[in-house]
Short mmCIF file of C-alpha atoms in Angstrom, two decimals:
data_model
loop_
_atom_site.label_atom_id
_atom_site.label_comp_id
_atom_site.label_asym_id
_atom_site.label_seq_id
_atom_site.Cartn_x
_atom_site.Cartn_y
_atom_site.Cartn_z
CA UNK A 949 -8.96 12.30 -1.10
CA UNK A 950 -10.33 10.66 -4.57
CA UNK A 951 -12.26 7.99 -5.05
CA UNK A 952 -13.68 5.50 -8.00
CA UNK A 953 -16.46 2.91 -7.04
CA UNK A 954 -17.38 -0.03 -9.65
CA UNK A 955 -20.40 -2.01 -7.38
CA UNK A 956 -19.93 -4.74 -9.78
CA UNK A 957 -17.24 -7.13 -9.62
CA UNK A 958 -18.86 -9.23 -12.30
CA UNK A 959 -21.48 -8.47 -15.02
CA UNK A 960 -23.31 -11.35 -17.38
CA UNK A 961 -25.21 -10.21 -19.87
CA UNK A 962 -26.49 -12.62 -23.16
CA UNK A 963 -25.07 -11.01 -26.68
CA UNK A 964 -27.59 -9.02 -27.70
CA UNK A 965 -29.06 -7.35 -24.72
CA UNK A 966 -28.10 -3.87 -23.38
CA UNK A 967 -24.84 -3.29 -20.83
CA UNK A 968 -24.38 -1.06 -18.40
CA UNK A 969 -21.52 -1.16 -16.23
CA UNK A 970 -21.69 1.38 -13.15
CA UNK A 971 -19.35 3.92 -11.98
CA UNK A 972 -19.35 6.11 -9.53
CA UNK A 973 -17.02 9.20 -7.55
CA UNK A 974 -16.13 10.68 -5.02
CA UNK A 975 -14.13 14.35 -5.96
CA UNK A 976 -14.59 17.66 -4.72
CA UNK A 977 -13.44 19.48 -7.62
CA UNK A 978 -14.05 19.00 -11.69
CA UNK A 979 -12.71 15.97 -12.49
CA UNK A 980 -11.79 14.12 -15.41
CA UNK A 981 -13.20 10.66 -15.67
CA UNK A 982 -12.09 7.26 -18.27
CA UNK A 983 -12.88 4.37 -18.70
CA UNK A 984 -10.49 1.84 -19.66
CA UNK A 985 -10.68 -2.31 -20.84
CA UNK A 986 -8.38 -4.70 -20.75
CA UNK A 987 -9.10 -7.40 -23.06
CA UNK A 988 -7.61 -11.23 -22.50
CA UNK A 989 -3.86 -11.85 -22.65
CA UNK A 990 -3.88 -7.68 -23.93
CA UNK A 991 -2.63 -4.62 -22.00
CA UNK A 992 -4.88 -2.13 -20.50
CA UNK A 993 -5.63 0.22 -23.30
CA UNK A 994 -7.63 3.64 -23.38
CA UNK A 995 -11.73 3.53 -24.33
CA UNK A 996 -12.91 6.51 -23.63
CA UNK A 997 -12.52 9.89 -21.55
CA UNK A 998 -15.52 11.95 -20.73
CA UNK A 999 -14.30 15.04 -22.18
CA UNK A 1000 -14.02 13.59 -25.20
CA UNK A 1001 -17.97 12.63 -25.63
CA UNK A 1002 -17.47 10.18 -28.34
CA UNK A 1003 -18.42 6.70 -28.63
CA UNK A 1004 -16.24 4.18 -29.11
CA UNK A 1005 -16.99 0.17 -30.53
CA UNK A 1006 -20.69 1.08 -29.76
CA UNK A 1007 -19.76 2.44 -26.03
CA UNK A 1008 -20.95 5.53 -24.69
CA UNK A 1009 -19.94 7.38 -21.24
CA UNK A 1010 -22.12 10.46 -19.76
CA UNK A 1011 -20.92 12.02 -16.73
CA UNK A 1012 -23.00 12.99 -14.76
CA UNK A 1013 -21.83 15.90 -11.34
CA UNK A 1014 -24.83 15.42 -9.57
CA UNK A 1015 -24.79 11.78 -9.24
CA UNK A 1016 -20.89 12.03 -9.26
CA UNK A 1017 -21.23 8.85 -12.01
CA UNK A 1018 -19.91 8.06 -14.93
CA UNK A 1019 -21.71 5.10 -16.50
CA UNK A 1020 -20.35 3.01 -19.54
CA UNK A 1021 -23.32 1.78 -21.82
CA UNK A 1022 -23.86 0.12 -24.97
CA UNK A 1023 -27.39 -0.38 -26.65
CA UNK A 1024 -26.74 -3.72 -28.14
CA UNK A 1025 -23.41 -6.17 -26.81
CA UNK A 1026 -20.82 -8.41 -28.42
CA UNK A 1027 -19.04 -11.47 -27.88
CA UNK A 1028 -15.76 -9.37 -28.61
CA UNK A 1029 -17.10 -7.04 -25.67
CA UNK A 1030 -15.91 -9.22 -22.87
CA UNK A 1031 -13.20 -7.89 -20.71
CA UNK A 1032 -12.22 -6.36 -17.83
CA UNK A 1033 -13.24 -2.60 -17.25
CA UNK A 1034 -11.84 0.25 -15.36
CA UNK A 1035 -12.87 3.34 -14.45
CA UNK A 1036 -10.62 6.11 -13.78
CA UNK A 1037 -10.31 9.62 -12.59
CA UNK A 1038 -7.32 12.12 -12.93
CA UNK A 1039 -8.63 15.34 -10.16
CA UNK A 1040 -6.81 18.55 -9.66
CA UNK A 1041 -3.68 19.06 -10.31
CA UNK A 1042 -2.48 15.25 -10.05
CA UNK A 1043 -1.29 13.80 -13.58
CA UNK A 1044 -1.76 10.06 -12.24
CA UNK A 1045 -5.36 8.48 -12.92
CA UNK A 1046 -7.00 7.01 -9.53
CA UNK A 1047 -8.84 3.37 -10.75
CA UNK A 1048 -11.91 1.08 -9.54
CA UNK A 1049 -11.41 -1.75 -9.01
CA UNK A 1050 -12.69 -3.07 -12.27
CA UNK A 1051 -16.06 -4.77 -13.30
CA UNK A 1052 -15.72 -8.53 -15.81
CA UNK A 1053 -18.10 -8.04 -18.61
CA UNK A 1054 -19.02 -11.58 -19.82
CA UNK A 1055 -21.27 -11.72 -22.62
CA UNK A 1056 -22.89 -14.83 -23.04
CA UNK A 1057 -23.82 -15.76 -26.58
CA UNK B 1415 3.97 2.47 -33.14
CA UNK B 1416 5.55 0.45 -30.61
CA UNK B 1417 4.14 0.41 -27.11
CA UNK B 1418 5.60 0.44 -24.05
CA UNK B 1419 8.40 -2.30 -23.06
CA UNK B 1420 8.87 -4.00 -19.53
CA UNK B 1421 11.14 -6.54 -18.76
CA UNK B 1422 10.57 -8.97 -17.00
CA UNK B 1423 7.00 -10.58 -17.61
CA UNK B 1424 7.45 -12.71 -14.51
CA UNK B 1425 9.22 -12.82 -11.74
CA UNK B 1426 9.19 -14.82 -8.58
CA UNK B 1427 11.60 -14.52 -5.36
CA UNK B 1428 12.03 -14.59 -1.49
CA UNK B 1429 10.84 -12.22 1.10
CA UNK B 1430 13.28 -9.80 1.56
CA UNK B 1431 15.23 -10.41 -1.06
CA UNK B 1432 15.25 -7.80 -3.48
CA UNK B 1433 14.33 -7.43 -7.26
CA UNK B 1434 14.20 -4.82 -10.43
CA UNK B 1435 12.11 -3.48 -12.79
CA UNK B 1436 12.55 -2.30 -16.07
CA UNK B 1437 10.69 -0.10 -18.36
CA UNK B 1438 10.63 1.66 -21.79
CA UNK B 1439 8.54 4.25 -22.84
CA UNK B 1440 7.22 4.88 -26.39
CA UNK B 1441 9.91 7.27 -28.04
CA UNK B 1442 8.99 11.22 -27.74
CA UNK B 1443 6.86 10.13 -24.53
CA UNK B 1444 7.81 12.94 -21.43
CA UNK B 1445 5.97 11.66 -18.68
CA UNK B 1446 6.34 8.23 -17.38
CA UNK B 1447 4.27 6.53 -14.43
CA UNK B 1448 4.96 3.05 -12.42
CA UNK B 1449 1.52 1.66 -10.79
CA UNK B 1450 1.05 -1.31 -8.89
CA UNK B 1451 -1.54 -3.79 -9.37
CA UNK B 1452 -2.52 -5.90 -6.84
CA UNK B 1453 -5.06 -9.11 -7.77
CA UNK B 1454 -8.64 -8.01 -7.43
CA UNK B 1455 -7.74 -4.58 -7.40
CA UNK B 1456 -7.18 -1.74 -10.05
CA UNK B 1457 -3.93 0.33 -10.78
CA UNK B 1458 -2.66 2.17 -8.07
CA UNK B 1459 -0.02 5.39 -8.63
CA UNK B 1460 3.46 4.73 -7.60
CA UNK B 1461 5.64 7.39 -9.13
CA UNK B 1462 5.13 9.58 -11.59
CA UNK B 1463 8.04 11.13 -14.09
CA UNK B 1464 8.51 14.47 -15.70
CA UNK B 1465 11.37 14.12 -17.91
CA UNK B 1466 14.19 12.81 -15.01
CA UNK B 1467 12.20 14.49 -12.75
CA UNK B 1468 10.02 13.21 -10.34
CA UNK B 1469 6.46 15.17 -10.23
CA UNK B 1470 4.78 12.90 -7.78
CA UNK B 1471 6.15 9.71 -5.35
CA UNK B 1472 3.07 10.58 -2.68
CA UNK B 1473 2.09 6.60 -2.52
CA UNK B 1474 5.45 5.58 -3.21
CA UNK B 1475 6.36 2.94 0.01
CA UNK B 1476 10.07 4.85 0.19
CA UNK B 1477 11.70 2.89 2.57
CA UNK B 1478 11.69 -0.54 0.64
CA UNK B 1479 10.86 1.45 -3.10
CA UNK B 1480 12.77 3.36 -4.81
CA UNK B 1481 12.59 4.55 -8.82
CA UNK B 1482 14.62 6.65 -11.67
CA UNK B 1483 14.63 7.67 -14.59
CA UNK B 1484 18.27 9.10 -15.07
CA UNK B 1485 18.21 9.61 -18.61
CA UNK B 1486 14.47 10.98 -18.98
CA UNK B 1487 14.18 8.31 -20.96
CA UNK B 1488 13.81 4.56 -19.40
CA UNK B 1489 12.81 3.13 -15.91
CA UNK B 1490 14.11 1.59 -12.90
CA UNK B 1491 11.52 0.80 -10.43
CA UNK B 1492 13.65 -1.25 -7.39
CA UNK B 1493 12.00 -3.10 -4.09
CA UNK B 1494 14.95 -3.79 -1.69
CA UNK B 1495 13.77 -5.84 0.94
CA UNK B 1496 10.21 -7.36 -1.00
CA UNK B 1497 7.99 -8.14 1.48
CA UNK B 1498 4.68 -10.11 1.00
CA UNK B 1499 2.23 -8.14 0.06
CA UNK B 1500 4.05 -7.01 -2.29
CA UNK B 1501 2.97 -9.39 -4.68
CA UNK B 1502 1.35 -7.89 -7.13
CA UNK B 1503 1.53 -6.32 -11.15
CA UNK B 1504 3.47 -3.62 -11.39
CA UNK B 1505 2.42 -1.26 -14.57
CA UNK B 1506 4.35 1.16 -16.61
CA UNK B 1507 2.64 3.81 -18.75
CA UNK B 1508 3.89 6.93 -20.55
CA UNK B 1509 1.69 9.82 -22.17
CA UNK B 1510 2.95 12.44 -24.20
CA UNK B 1511 2.31 14.95 -21.84
CA UNK B 1512 1.52 15.66 -18.36
CA UNK B 1513 -2.34 16.09 -18.94
CA UNK B 1514 -3.81 16.17 -22.24
CA UNK B 1515 -2.44 13.11 -24.31
CA UNK B 1516 -4.02 9.04 -22.92
CA UNK B 1517 -1.73 6.97 -21.02
CA UNK B 1518 -0.13 4.19 -23.16
CA UNK B 1519 0.28 0.95 -20.74
CA UNK B 1520 2.85 -1.42 -20.66
CA UNK B 1521 1.83 -5.19 -20.58
CA UNK B 1522 3.58 -5.39 -16.96
CA UNK B 1523 5.69 -7.43 -14.57
CA UNK B 1524 3.85 -10.25 -12.71
CA UNK B 1525 5.94 -10.27 -8.95
CA UNK B 1526 5.45 -12.58 -6.89
CA UNK B 1527 6.99 -12.98 -3.79
CA UNK B 1528 7.60 -16.55 -1.69
#
């Protein structure tokens, strides 16, 4: 069975501080990992995926297969980063995503 | 491009009643997903369609939930009869094909069971 764990329900940091949203997964094969974001009053949208190895809005995430982690990082938080962040996994022959419970990120001015 | 459209946005019903949700995916998207998101949790996949065929419905409670995508475009998800634990946001997502394209989500339908 595959599982995604986001240990923090809420994370509050000050503007300009570094941000790290934790994501750990459980899957026996080679997964695809994603970060989705939901801003206030907006729909869920893809932020980044590990196979793209890109930086979106200053965020990066590296897949660490040894630690089964896919933490989301940003060196300097901005107020507009406040949102719900969901880590998701797609594994094996399945196309559907398995989501974590999400972390509510609040950036304080 | 127009996004995934869902209706209604909100629905309130009493337990044991029936309810249906509608989804119109992005034009040209062959793959359609329905997810259930209970308050405080992440979305959970209920069913996946490829065109008008079901690819995965392993997590769909088939005793009360049903879904169809008859012409391979719009889809409806039905609950009959509803239980209190079905209170959730029902999200529809679509993608261009099965694996190599991202999933685009609609705004969802928020269902409250009294």
